[in-house]
CSV table of C-alpha atoms in Angstrom, one decimal:
chain,number,residue,atom,x,y,z
A,190,LYS,CA,-19.1,-93.7,-3.2
A,191,GLN,CA,-19.1,-91.0,-5.6
A,192,GLU,CA,-20.7,-91.2,-8.6
A,193,VAL,CA,-21.3,-89.0,-11.9
A,194,THR,CA,-24.2,-89.3,-14.1
A,195,GLN,CA,-24.6,-87.2,-17.4
A,196,ILE,CA,-28.2,-87.3,-18.9
A,197,PRO,CA,-28.8,-87.5,-21.7
A,198,ALA,CA,-26.6,-89.9,-23.2
A,199,ALA,CA,-27.1,-88.8,-26.6
A,200,LEU,CA,-28.8,-85.7,-27.9
A,201,SER,CA,-29.1,-83.8,-31.7
A,202,VAL,CA,-30.2,-80.6,-32.4
A,203,PRO,CA,-30.3,-77.9,-35.6
A,204,GLU,CA,-27.8,-75.5,-35.9
A,205,GLY,CA,-28.9,-72.4,-34.2
A,206,GLU,CA,-30.6,-73.7,-30.8
A,207,ASN,CA,-29.4,-73.7,-27.5
A,208,LEU,CA,-29.2,-76.8,-25.3
A,209,VAL,CA,-28.4,-77.9,-21.8
A,210,LEU,CA,-26.1,-80.9,-20.7
A,211,ASN,CA,-26.7,-82.2,-17.1
A,212,CYS,CA,-24.3,-83.8,-14.9
A,213,SER,CA,-25.3,-85.2,-11.9
A,214,PHE,CA,-23.2,-86.4,-8.7
A,215,THR,CA,-23.8,-88.3,-5.4
A,216,ASP,CA,-21.5,-87.0,-2.8
A,217,SER,CA,-21.9,-83.1,-2.3
A,218,ALA,CA,-18.3,-83.4,-1.0
A,219,ILE,CA,-16.3,-82.0,-4.0
A,220,TYR,CA,-13.3,-79.3,-5.0
A,221,ASN,CA,-14.1,-78.6,-8.3
A,222,LEU,CA,-16.1,-79.5,-10.9
A,223,GLN,CA,-14.6,-79.6,-14.7
A,224,TRP,CA,-16.2,-80.0,-17.8
A,225,PHE,CA,-14.6,-81.2,-21.1
A,226,ARG,CA,-14.8,-82.0,-24.7
A,227,GLN,CA,-14.4,-84.9,-26.8
A,228,ASP,CA,-13.5,-85.1,-30.3
A,229,PRO,CA,-13.5,-88.6,-32.1
A,230,GLY,CA,-10.3,-90.0,-31.4
A,231,LYS,CA,-9.0,-87.5,-29.6
A,232,GLY,CA,-8.0,-86.9,-26.6
A,233,LEU,CA,-9.8,-84.5,-23.6
A,234,THR,CA,-9.9,-80.6,-24.0
A,235,SER,CA,-11.0,-78.5,-21.0
A,236,LEU,CA,-14.2,-76.4,-21.7
A,237,LEU,CA,-14.8,-74.8,-17.8
A,238,LEU,CA,-13.6,-75.3,-14.6
A,239,ILE,CA,-16.3,-74.3,-11.4
A,240,GLN,CA,-14.5,-74.3,-7.6
A,241,SER,CA,-16.9,-75.7,-5.1
A,242,SER,CA,-17.4,-72.2,-3.8
A,243,GLN,CA,-18.0,-70.5,-7.2
A,244,ARG,CA,-22.0,-70.8,-8.7
A,245,GLU,CA,-21.2,-70.8,-12.2
A,246,GLN,CA,-18.1,-70.1,-15.2
A,247,THR,CA,-19.1,-68.2,-18.4
A,248,SER,CA,-16.1,-68.6,-21.8
A,249,GLY,CA,-17.7,-67.3,-24.6
A,250,ARG,CA,-21.1,-69.7,-25.9
A,251,LEU,CA,-21.0,-71.5,-23.1
A,252,ASN,CA,-21.8,-71.4,-19.4
A,253,ALA,CA,-22.0,-73.6,-16.8
A,254,SER,CA,-23.7,-74.0,-13.5
A,255,LEU,CA,-22.8,-75.5,-10.4
A,256,ASP,CA,-25.4,-76.2,-7.2
A,257,LYS,CA,-23.0,-78.0,-5.0
A,258,SER,CA,-25.7,-79.2,-2.4
A,259,SER,CA,-28.5,-80.8,-4.7
A,260,GLY,CA,-25.3,-82.3,-6.7
A,261,ARG,CA,-26.0,-81.2,-10.2
A,262,SER,CA,-24.0,-79.2,-13.1
A,263,THR,CA,-25.1,-77.9,-16.3
A,264,LEU,CA,-23.6,-77.1,-19.1
A,265,TYR,CA,-25.3,-74.3,-21.2
A,266,ILE,CA,-25.0,-74.3,-25.1
A,267,ALA,CA,-25.7,-71.1,-26.3
A,268,ALA,CA,-26.4,-70.5,-30.4
A,269,SER,CA,-25.1,-74.2,-31.3
A,270,GLN,CA,-22.8,-74.7,-34.4
A,271,PRO,CA,-22.5,-77.7,-36.4
A,272,GLY,CA,-18.4,-77.7,-34.7
A,273,ASP,CA,-19.7,-77.9,-31.7
A,274,SER,CA,-20.4,-81.9,-31.9
A,275,ALA,CA,-18.5,-84.2,-30.2
A,276,THR,CA,-19.0,-86.3,-26.7
A,277,TYR,CA,-19.2,-83.7,-23.2
A,278,LEU,CA,-17.7,-85.1,-20.1
A,279,CYS,CA,-18.1,-83.6,-16.6
A,280,ALA,CA,-16.0,-84.7,-14.0
A,281,VAL,CA,-15.8,-84.1,-10.3
A,282,ARG,CA,-12.6,-83.8,-8.1
A,283,ALA,CA,-13.4,-85.6,-5.0
A,284,GLY,CA,-13.0,-84.4,-1.4
A,285,SER,CA,-12.5,-81.2,0.0
A,286,SER,CA,-8.8,-80.7,-1.3
A,287,ASN,CA,-6.8,-80.0,-4.5
A,288,THR,CA,-5.2,-83.8,-3.9
A,289,GLY,CA,-8.9,-85.8,-5.1
A,290,LYS,CA,-9.1,-87.7,-8.2
A,291,LEU,CA,-11.4,-86.8,-10.8
A,292,ILE,CA,-14.4,-88.9,-11.4
A,293,PHE,CA,-15.8,-88.8,-14.5
A,294,GLY,CA,-19.4,-89.2,-16.2
A,295,GLN,CA,-19.8,-91.1,-19.0
A,296,GLY,CA,-20.3,-88.1,-21.5
A,297,THR,CA,-23.2,-86.7,-23.5
A,298,THR,CA,-22.9,-87.5,-27.3
A,299,LEU,CA,-23.8,-83.8,-29.3
A,300,GLN,CA,-24.7,-83.9,-32.8
A,301,VAL,CA,-25.6,-80.3,-34.6
A,302,LYS,CA,-26.9,-80.6,-37.9
A,303,PRO,CA,-26.3,-78.4,-40.5
B,146,GLY,CA,6.5,-78.8,-23.2
B,147,ALA,CA,3.1,-77.2,-23.5
B,148,GLY,CA,1.1,-79.9,-23.0
B,149,VAL,CA,1.0,-83.5,-21.9
B,150,SER,CA,2.5,-85.8,-24.1
B,151,GLN,CA,1.5,-89.5,-24.2
B,152,SER,CA,3.9,-91.4,-26.9
B,153,PRO,CA,3.4,-94.1,-27.9
B,154,SER,CA,0.3,-92.6,-30.2
B,155,ASN,CA,-0.5,-95.8,-31.0
B,156,LYS,CA,0.7,-99.6,-30.2
B,157,VAL,CA,-0.1,-103.1,-31.7
B,158,THR,CA,1.5,-105.8,-29.3
B,159,GLU,CA,1.1,-109.5,-29.5
B,160,LYS,CA,-1.0,-110.7,-26.8
B,161,GLY,CA,1.4,-112.0,-23.6
B,162,LYS,CA,3.6,-109.4,-24.7
B,163,ASP,CA,4.5,-106.3,-21.7
B,164,VAL,CA,4.1,-103.1,-23.0
B,165,GLU,CA,5.1,-99.3,-21.6
B,166,LEU,CA,3.3,-96.0,-22.4
B,167,ARG,CA,5.0,-93.0,-21.3
B,168,CYS,CA,3.3,-89.6,-20.1
B,169,ASP,CA,4.8,-86.1,-20.0
B,170,PRO,CA,3.5,-84.2,-18.1
B,171,ILE,CA,3.0,-80.4,-17.9
B,172,SER,CA,6.3,-79.0,-16.7
B,173,GLY,CA,5.5,-78.1,-13.1
B,174,HIS,CA,2.2,-79.7,-12.6
B,175,THR,CA,2.4,-82.1,-9.4
B,176,ALA,CA,-0.4,-84.3,-10.1
B,177,LEU,CA,-0.6,-86.9,-12.5
B,178,TYR,CA,-3.7,-89.1,-13.8
B,179,TRP,CA,-3.9,-92.4,-16.0
B,180,TYR,CA,-7.4,-92.9,-17.3
B,181,ARG,CA,-8.7,-95.7,-19.6
B,182,GLN,CA,-11.0,-95.6,-22.0
B,183,SER,CA,-12.4,-98.4,-24.0
B,184,LEU,CA,-14.5,-98.3,-27.4
B,185,GLY,CA,-17.7,-96.2,-27.1
B,186,GLN,CA,-17.2,-96.1,-22.9
B,187,GLY,CA,-16.6,-93.7,-20.7
B,188,LEU,CA,-13.2,-92.7,-18.6
B,189,GLU,CA,-12.1,-95.3,-16.4
B,190,PHE,CA,-9.5,-94.4,-13.7
B,191,LEU,CA,-6.9,-96.1,-12.9
B,192,ILE,CA,-3.7,-94.4,-10.7
B,193,TYR,CA,-3.5,-90.9,-9.7
B,194,PHE,CA,0.1,-89.2,-8.5
B,195,GLN,CA,0.5,-86.0,-6.3
B,196,GLY,CA,3.8,-84.8,-5.7
B,197,ASN,CA,5.2,-87.0,-2.8
B,198,SER,CA,2.6,-88.6,-1.6
B,199,ALA,CA,1.9,-92.4,-2.0
B,200,PRO,CA,-0.3,-93.1,-5.6
B,201,ASP,CA,-3.4,-93.8,-5.3
B,202,LYS,CA,-3.3,-97.4,-7.1
B,203,SER,CA,-7.4,-98.0,-6.5
B,204,GLY,CA,-7.9,-97.9,-10.0
B,205,LEU,CA,-5.5,-100.7,-11.8
B,206,PRO,CA,-7.6,-103.6,-12.6
B,207,SER,CA,-5.6,-106.3,-11.9
B,208,ASP,CA,-2.0,-106.4,-10.7
B,209,ARG,CA,-0.6,-106.8,-14.5
B,210,PHE,CA,-0.8,-103.0,-14.0
B,211,SER,CA,1.3,-101.0,-12.7
B,212,ALA,CA,2.8,-97.0,-13.0
B,213,GLU,CA,5.9,-95.3,-11.7
B,214,ARG,CA,6.6,-91.6,-12.2
B,215,THR,CA,10.4,-90.7,-11.7
B,216,GLY,CA,11.7,-87.5,-10.5
B,217,GLY,CA,8.7,-86.0,-10.0
B,218,SER,CA,7.9,-85.6,-13.8
B,219,VAL,CA,7.5,-88.5,-16.6
B,220,SER,CA,5.2,-91.5,-15.8
B,221,THR,CA,5.4,-95.2,-17.5
B,222,LEU,CA,2.3,-97.2,-17.4
B,223,THR,CA,3.2,-101.0,-17.6
B,224,ILE,CA,1.0,-103.6,-18.8
B,225,GLN,CA,2.2,-107.3,-18.4
B,226,ARG,CA,1.1,-110.3,-20.1
B,227,THR,CA,-1.4,-108.0,-22.3
B,228,GLN,CA,-4.7,-109.3,-22.9
B,229,GLN,CA,-7.1,-108.5,-25.6
B,230,GLU,CA,-9.4,-106.6,-23.4
B,231,ASP,CA,-6.8,-104.3,-22.4
B,232,SER,CA,-7.3,-102.9,-25.5
B,233,ALA,CA,-8.6,-99.5,-25.3
B,234,VAL,CA,-6.9,-95.9,-25.3
B,235,TYR,CA,-5.0,-95.1,-22.2
B,236,LEU,CA,-5.1,-91.1,-21.0
B,237,CYS,CA,-2.8,-89.2,-19.2
B,238,ALA,CA,-3.7,-86.3,-17.5
B,239,SER,CA,-1.5,-83.5,-15.4
B,240,SER,CA,-2.6,-80.8,-13.1
B,241,PHE,CA,-1.4,-77.9,-10.9
B,242,GLY,CA,-0.9,-79.1,-7.3
B,243,GLY,CA,-2.2,-75.5,-6.0
B,244,ARG,CA,-5.9,-73.5,-7.0
B,245,PRO,CA,-6.9,-73.6,-9.6
B,246,THR,CA,-6.2,-77.6,-10.2
B,247,GLU,CA,-7.4,-77.7,-13.6
B,248,ALA,CA,-6.5,-81.1,-15.3
B,249,PHE,CA,-5.2,-80.9,-18.7
B,250,PHE,CA,-5.3,-84.5,-21.2
B,251,GLY,CA,-2.8,-85.6,-23.2
B,252,GLN,CA,-4.0,-87.3,-26.9
B,253,GLY,CA,-3.9,-90.6,-25.6
B,254,THR,CA,-2.2,-94.1,-26.3
B,255,ARG,CA,-4.5,-96.5,-28.5
B,256,LEU,CA,-3.9,-100.0,-27.5
B,257,THR,CA,-4.7,-102.7,-29.6
B,258,VAL,CA,-3.9,-106.2,-28.7
B,259,VAL,CA,-4.2,-109.2,-31.2
């Protein structure tokens, strides 16, 4: 059974710091991995999607990496800003095709202090 | 529409009543997911529709929960005889059946059972 774990559960950093959020999954048979952001009381916003054949994806100050064989992904946020404060969730699409369901981690709640 | 639309955004119901939650996916998306998020918790998978295939209902917590998707588009999640533990935010997502299978979420329906 695929399980997704995110560490740490919560993180507080001063503005301007670079930081790394971790996501691990137990079964390397994934189709892709997606990082989301969730603001309090809101839905999820997609940040980055990494296909299983890819190693990393970048969008602005965000960089996500994927090491499928070791069951790990990291989300790197450069020069953090107070507006980055939110909960970050990673999800893997189980299986070897695009018909697998998304399995989520519990999330990392990030606070960036001005 | 431009994004995934869910209605209502908020629903307060009395214990024992039935409720229906609606999800309008992004036009052309063949995959549709329902998740539940209890206060301070991660996302709990409920049900997944992919095209004309039989839905994956493995996450439905009890037979009080059911969902259907009419015409491959709009989906309705029905909870019969609601209980207080059903109180949560119910999130819907959709994705395109081909690559890349990035999932997009609606803003959710906050259900409160009193």
